[in-house]
Coordinates of C-alpha atoms in Angstrom, one line a residue:
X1 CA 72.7 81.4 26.4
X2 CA 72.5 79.6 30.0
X3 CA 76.2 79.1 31.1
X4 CA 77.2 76.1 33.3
X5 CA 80.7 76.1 32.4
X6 CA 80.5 71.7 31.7
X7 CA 83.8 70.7 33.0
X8 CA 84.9 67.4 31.0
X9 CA 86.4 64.7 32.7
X10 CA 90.1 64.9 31.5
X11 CA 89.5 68.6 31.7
X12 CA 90.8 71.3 34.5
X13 CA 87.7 73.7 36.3
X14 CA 90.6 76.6 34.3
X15 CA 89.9 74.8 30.7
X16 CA 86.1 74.6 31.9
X17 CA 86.5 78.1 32.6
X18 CA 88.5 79.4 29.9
X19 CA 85.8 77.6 27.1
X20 CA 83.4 79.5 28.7
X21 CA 84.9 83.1 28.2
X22 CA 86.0 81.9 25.1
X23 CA 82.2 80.9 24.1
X24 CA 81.2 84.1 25.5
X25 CA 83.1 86.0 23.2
X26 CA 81.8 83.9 20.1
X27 CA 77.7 84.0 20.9
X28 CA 78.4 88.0 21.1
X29 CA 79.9 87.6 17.4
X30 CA 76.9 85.5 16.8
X31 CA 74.6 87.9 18.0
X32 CA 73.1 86.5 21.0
X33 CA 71.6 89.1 23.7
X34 CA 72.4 87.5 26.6
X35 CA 74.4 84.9 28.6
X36 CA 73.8 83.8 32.3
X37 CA 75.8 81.9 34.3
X38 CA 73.9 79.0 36.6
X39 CA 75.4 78.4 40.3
X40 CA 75.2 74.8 41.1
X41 CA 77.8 73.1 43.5
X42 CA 78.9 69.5 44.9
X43 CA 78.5 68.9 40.8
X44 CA 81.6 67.1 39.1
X45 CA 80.1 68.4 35.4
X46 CA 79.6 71.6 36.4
X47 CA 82.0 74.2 37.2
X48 CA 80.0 77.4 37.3
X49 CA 79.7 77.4 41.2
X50 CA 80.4 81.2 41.4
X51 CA 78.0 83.5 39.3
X52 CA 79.3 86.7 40.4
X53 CA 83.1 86.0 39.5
X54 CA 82.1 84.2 36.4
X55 CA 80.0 87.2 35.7
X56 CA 82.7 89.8 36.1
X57 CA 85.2 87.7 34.0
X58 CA 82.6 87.3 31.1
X59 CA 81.6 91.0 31.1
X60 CA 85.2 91.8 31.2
X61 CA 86.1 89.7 27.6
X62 CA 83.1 91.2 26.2
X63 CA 81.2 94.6 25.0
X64 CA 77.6 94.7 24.9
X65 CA 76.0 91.2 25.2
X66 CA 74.1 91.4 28.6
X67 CA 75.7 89.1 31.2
X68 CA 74.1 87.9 34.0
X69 CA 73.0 84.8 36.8
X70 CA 70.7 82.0 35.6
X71 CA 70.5 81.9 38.6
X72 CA 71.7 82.5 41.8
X73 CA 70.2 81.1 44.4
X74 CA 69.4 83.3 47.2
X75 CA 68.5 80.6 50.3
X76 CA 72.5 80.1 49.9
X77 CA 73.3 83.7 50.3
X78 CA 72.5 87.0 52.7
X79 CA 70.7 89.3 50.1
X80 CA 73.3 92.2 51.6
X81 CA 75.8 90.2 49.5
X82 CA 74.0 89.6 46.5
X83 CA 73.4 93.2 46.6
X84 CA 77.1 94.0 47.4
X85 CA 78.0 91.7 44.5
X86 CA 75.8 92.2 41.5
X87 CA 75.7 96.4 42.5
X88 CA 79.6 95.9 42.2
X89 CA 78.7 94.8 38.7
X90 CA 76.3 97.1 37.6
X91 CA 78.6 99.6 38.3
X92 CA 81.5 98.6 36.1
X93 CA 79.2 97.7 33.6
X94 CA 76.2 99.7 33.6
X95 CA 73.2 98.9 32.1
X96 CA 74.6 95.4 30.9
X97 CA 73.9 93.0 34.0
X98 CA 71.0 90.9 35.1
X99 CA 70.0 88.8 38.6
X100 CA 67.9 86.0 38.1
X101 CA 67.3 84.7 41.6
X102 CA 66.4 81.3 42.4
X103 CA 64.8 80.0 45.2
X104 CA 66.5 76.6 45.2
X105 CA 69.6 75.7 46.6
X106 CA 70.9 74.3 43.4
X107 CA 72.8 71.3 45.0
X108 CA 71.2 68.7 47.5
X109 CA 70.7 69.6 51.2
X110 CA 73.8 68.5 53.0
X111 CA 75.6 70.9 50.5
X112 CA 73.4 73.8 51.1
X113 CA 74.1 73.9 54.7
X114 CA 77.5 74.0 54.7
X115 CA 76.8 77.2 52.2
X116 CA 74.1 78.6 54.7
X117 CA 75.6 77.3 57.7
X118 CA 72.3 77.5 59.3
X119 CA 68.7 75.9 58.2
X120 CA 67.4 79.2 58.5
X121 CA 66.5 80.6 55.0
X122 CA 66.5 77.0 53.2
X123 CA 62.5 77.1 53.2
X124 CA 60.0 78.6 50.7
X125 CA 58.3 80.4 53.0
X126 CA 61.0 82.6 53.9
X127 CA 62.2 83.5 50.3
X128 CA 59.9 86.3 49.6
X129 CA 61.2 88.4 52.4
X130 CA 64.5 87.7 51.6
X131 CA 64.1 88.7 48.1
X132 CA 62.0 91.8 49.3
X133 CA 65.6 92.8 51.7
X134 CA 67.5 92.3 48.5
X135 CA 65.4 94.9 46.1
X136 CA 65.1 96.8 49.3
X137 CA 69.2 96.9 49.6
X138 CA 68.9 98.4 46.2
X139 CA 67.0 100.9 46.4
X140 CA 67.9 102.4 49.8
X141 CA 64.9 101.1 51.6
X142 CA 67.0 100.0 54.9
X143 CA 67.3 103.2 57.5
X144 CA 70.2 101.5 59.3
X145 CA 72.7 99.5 56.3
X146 CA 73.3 100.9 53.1
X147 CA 74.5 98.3 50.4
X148 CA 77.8 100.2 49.0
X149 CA 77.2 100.0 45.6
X150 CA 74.3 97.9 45.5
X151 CA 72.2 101.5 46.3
X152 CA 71.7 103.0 43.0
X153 CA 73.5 100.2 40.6
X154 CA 70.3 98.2 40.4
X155 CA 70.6 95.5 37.8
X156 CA 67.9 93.8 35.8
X157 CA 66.4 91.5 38.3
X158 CA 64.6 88.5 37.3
X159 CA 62.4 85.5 39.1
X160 CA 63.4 82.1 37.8
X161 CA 61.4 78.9 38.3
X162 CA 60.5 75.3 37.9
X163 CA 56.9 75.5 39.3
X164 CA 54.1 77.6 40.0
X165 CA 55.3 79.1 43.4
X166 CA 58.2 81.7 41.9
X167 CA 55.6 82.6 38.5
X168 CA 53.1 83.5 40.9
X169 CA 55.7 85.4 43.2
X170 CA 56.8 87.0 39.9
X171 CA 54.1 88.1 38.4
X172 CA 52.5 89.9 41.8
X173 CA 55.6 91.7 41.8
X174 CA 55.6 92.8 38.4
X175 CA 59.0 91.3 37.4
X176 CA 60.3 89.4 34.3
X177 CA 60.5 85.6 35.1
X178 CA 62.7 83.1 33.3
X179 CA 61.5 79.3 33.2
X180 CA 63.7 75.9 33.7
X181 CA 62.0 74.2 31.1
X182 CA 65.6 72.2 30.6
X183 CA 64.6 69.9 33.1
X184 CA 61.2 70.8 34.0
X185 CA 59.4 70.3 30.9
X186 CA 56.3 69.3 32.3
X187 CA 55.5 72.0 34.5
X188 CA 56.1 75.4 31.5
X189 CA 53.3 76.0 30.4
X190 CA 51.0 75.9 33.4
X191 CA 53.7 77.8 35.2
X192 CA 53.6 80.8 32.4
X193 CA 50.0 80.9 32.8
X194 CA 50.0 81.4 36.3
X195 CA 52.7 83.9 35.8
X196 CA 50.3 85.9 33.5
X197 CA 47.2 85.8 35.7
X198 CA 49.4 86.9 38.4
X199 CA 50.6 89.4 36.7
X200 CA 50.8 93.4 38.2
X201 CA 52.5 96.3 36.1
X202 CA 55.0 97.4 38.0
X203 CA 58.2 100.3 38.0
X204 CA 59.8 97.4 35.9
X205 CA 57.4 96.1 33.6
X206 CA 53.9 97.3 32.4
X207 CA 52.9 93.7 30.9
X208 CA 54.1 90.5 31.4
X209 CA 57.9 89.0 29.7
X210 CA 58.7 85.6 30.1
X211 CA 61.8 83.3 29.2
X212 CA 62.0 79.7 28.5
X213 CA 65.4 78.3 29.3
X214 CA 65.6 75.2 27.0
X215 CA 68.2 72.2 26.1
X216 CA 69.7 72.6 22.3
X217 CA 72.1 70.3 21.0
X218 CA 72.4 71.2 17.3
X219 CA 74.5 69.6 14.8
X220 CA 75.0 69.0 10.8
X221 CA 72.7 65.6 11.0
X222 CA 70.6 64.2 13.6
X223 CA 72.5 61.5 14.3
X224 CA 75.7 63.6 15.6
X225 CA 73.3 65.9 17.3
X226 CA 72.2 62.5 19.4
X227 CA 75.4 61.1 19.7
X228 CA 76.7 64.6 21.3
X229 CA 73.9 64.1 23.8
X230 CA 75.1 61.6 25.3
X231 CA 77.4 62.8 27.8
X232 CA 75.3 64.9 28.8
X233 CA 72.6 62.7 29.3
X234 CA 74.7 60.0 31.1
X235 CA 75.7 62.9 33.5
X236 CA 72.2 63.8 34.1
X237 CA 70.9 60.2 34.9
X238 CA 74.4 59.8 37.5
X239 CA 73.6 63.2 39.1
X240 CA 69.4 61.9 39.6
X241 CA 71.0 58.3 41.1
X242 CA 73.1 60.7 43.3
X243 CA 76.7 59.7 41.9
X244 CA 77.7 62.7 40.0
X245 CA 80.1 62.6 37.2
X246 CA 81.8 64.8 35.2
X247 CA 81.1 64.7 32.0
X248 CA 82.2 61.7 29.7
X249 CA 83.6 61.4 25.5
X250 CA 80.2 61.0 23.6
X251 CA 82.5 57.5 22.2
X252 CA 82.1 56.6 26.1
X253 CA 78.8 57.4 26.7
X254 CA 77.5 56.0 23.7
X255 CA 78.8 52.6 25.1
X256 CA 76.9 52.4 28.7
X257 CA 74.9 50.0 29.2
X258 CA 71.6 51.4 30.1
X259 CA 68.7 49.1 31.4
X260 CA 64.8 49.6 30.6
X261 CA 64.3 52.3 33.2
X262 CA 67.6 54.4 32.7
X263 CA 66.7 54.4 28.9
X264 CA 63.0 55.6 30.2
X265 CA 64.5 58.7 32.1
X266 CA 67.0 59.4 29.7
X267 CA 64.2 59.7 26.8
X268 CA 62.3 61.6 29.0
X269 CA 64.8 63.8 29.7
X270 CA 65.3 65.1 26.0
X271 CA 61.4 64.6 25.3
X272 CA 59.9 68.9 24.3
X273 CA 63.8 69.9 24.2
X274 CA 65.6 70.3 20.8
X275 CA 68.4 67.8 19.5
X276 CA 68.7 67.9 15.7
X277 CA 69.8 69.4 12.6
X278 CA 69.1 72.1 12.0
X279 CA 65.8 71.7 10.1
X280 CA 64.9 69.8 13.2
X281 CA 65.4 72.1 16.1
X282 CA 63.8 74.9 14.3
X283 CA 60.7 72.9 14.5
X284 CA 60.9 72.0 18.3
X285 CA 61.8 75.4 19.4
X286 CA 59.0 76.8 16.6
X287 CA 56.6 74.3 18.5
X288 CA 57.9 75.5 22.1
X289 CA 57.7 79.1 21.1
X290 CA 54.6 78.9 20.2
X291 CA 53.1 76.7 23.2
X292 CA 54.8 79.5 25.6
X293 CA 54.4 82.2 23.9
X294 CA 58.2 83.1 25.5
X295 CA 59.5 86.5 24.9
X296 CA 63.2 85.3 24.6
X297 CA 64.3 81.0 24.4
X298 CA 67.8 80.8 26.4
X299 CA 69.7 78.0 25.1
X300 CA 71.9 75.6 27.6
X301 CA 74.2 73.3 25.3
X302 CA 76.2 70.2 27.5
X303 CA 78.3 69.3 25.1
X304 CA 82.0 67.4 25.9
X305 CA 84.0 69.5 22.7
X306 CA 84.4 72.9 23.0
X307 CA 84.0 72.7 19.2
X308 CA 81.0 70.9 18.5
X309 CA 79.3 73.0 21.1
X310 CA 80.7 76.3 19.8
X311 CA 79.3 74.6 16.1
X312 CA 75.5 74.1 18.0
X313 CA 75.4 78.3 18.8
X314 CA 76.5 78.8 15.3
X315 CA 74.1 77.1 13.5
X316 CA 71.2 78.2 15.8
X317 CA 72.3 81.6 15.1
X318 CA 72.7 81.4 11.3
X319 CA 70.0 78.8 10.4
X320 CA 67.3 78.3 13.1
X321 CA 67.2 81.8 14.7
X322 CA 65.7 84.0 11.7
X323 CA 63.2 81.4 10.8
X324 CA 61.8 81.6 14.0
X325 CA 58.4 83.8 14.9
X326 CA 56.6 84.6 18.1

């Protein structure tokens, strides 16, 4: 499960909040292995701005699902911290936390430097050394700082992408890599290849294991499944026009009025994703499963009711999920 804590629009960030531990606590009855928690900011819809709290609140309402950061992205952050942070996690909860780390700012530019404070850092070019100080940090690399506890509470770290650059850095480095095919459909399965051809065994993995992060809206019928899209949709297309919006009743969102080319992105937006029944999502994740060849699928579900999303994760886990083969 990939957490972003959708805040509705006559919804508090606590409510947003509170639905997400309460979520987290069902998916682990349900079964799931793992949730991670996205960082985005300057986002109305989205009120998961803060991985590592989130992290430590979800770990702390639940037992042994693995929680973790989908991702966080390190050009906003001194890898001393992340290290500080998520070794601060792997020691209260050993053996259950992951890093994915994310290249990208995960907002737009004026936002990331009043995180950074500096430009320093906000290029590509300089986020393989910063990731190389962050493993360093945990493993005691650095003569002169130690990260206290991030030395010797290593988490799971992961490489996420949307293009070729991090499944390249990932597989060199021998890591597990996690892709954005939620909104980067395009790109997946050119990206996984690279990430194969690239790939070096390495003191955390001997062969290659890959994630696809992917939208599932799943419902009774297919009609409800699409009508629940729509707020989700609507709050993509405002977020791409650069007027975010929280995210709107399905009743309301059903009722904008969208013209040729915002019907055009919108469609494209849910084009290789899954939105169904049940019947019908099993045979677009069967289909993305086995173009990827994914290890795991990670399921992100923007849905306005608490309810109807808890009612997607159910189904998946009870109807689609044991159909499903690699």
């Amino acid at each position: 499960m990939l957490e972003l804590a959708p805040a509705a629009r006559d919804a508090t960030a606590t409510e947003a909040l509170r639905n997400t531990a309460e979520l987290a606590k069902r998916v682990e009855q349900l079964g799931y292995r793992r949730i991670w928690v996205a960082e985005h900011h300057n986002m109305p819809s989205i009120a998961s701005s803060s991985p590592a709290v989130l992290i430590a609140h979800l770990a702390a309402v639940t037992s042994t699902i693995r929680v973790g950061s989908g991702g966080v992205m390190l050009p906003n952050h001194a890898p001393l911290v992340v290290a500080e942070q998520f070794g601060t996690l792997e020691a209260l909860h050993p053996g259950r936390v992951d890093l994915g780390i994310g290249r990208a700012p995960g907002t737009d530019q004026r936002t990331a430097l009043a995180l950074r404070r500096t430009m320093a850092g906000l290029s590509a070019e300089g986020f393989p050394q910063e990731l190389a100080d962050l493993i360093g940090y945990f493993q005691g690399d650095n003569d002169l700082i130690e990260a206290v506890p991030g030395h010797g509470n290593e988490p799971t770290i992961w490489l996420l992408g949307s293009s070729g650059f991090s499944a390249q850095l990932a597989g060199m480095l021998g890591l597990p890599f996690s892709f954005a095919h939620h909104f980067s459909s395009a790109n997946t399965v050119p990206a996984l290849e690279l990430y194969r051809e690239h790939f070096r065994p390495s003191r955390w993995l001997s062969e290659p294991y890959a994630k696809v992060a992917v939208n599932v809206i799943c419902a009774d019928t297919d009609d409800k499944a699409r009508w629940l899209a729509g707020p989700s949709a609507l709050a993509f297309l405002k977020l791409r026009t650069g007027k975010p919006e929280a995210l709107v009743p399905p009743e309301e969102a059903a009722e904008y009025p969208y013209n040729e080319l915002e019907q055009a992105f919108v469609e494209d937006r849910w084009r290789d994703q899954a939105v169904g029944s049940p019947e019908t999502v099993e045979r677009q994740l069967q289909n993305l499963l086995t173009r990827t060849g994914a290890n795991e699928l990670m399921l992100t579900t923007m849905v306005y009711d608490l309810e109807a999303r808890t009612h997607s994760f159910e189904l998946v886990a009870e109807k689609v999920a044991p159909t499903l083969t690699r």
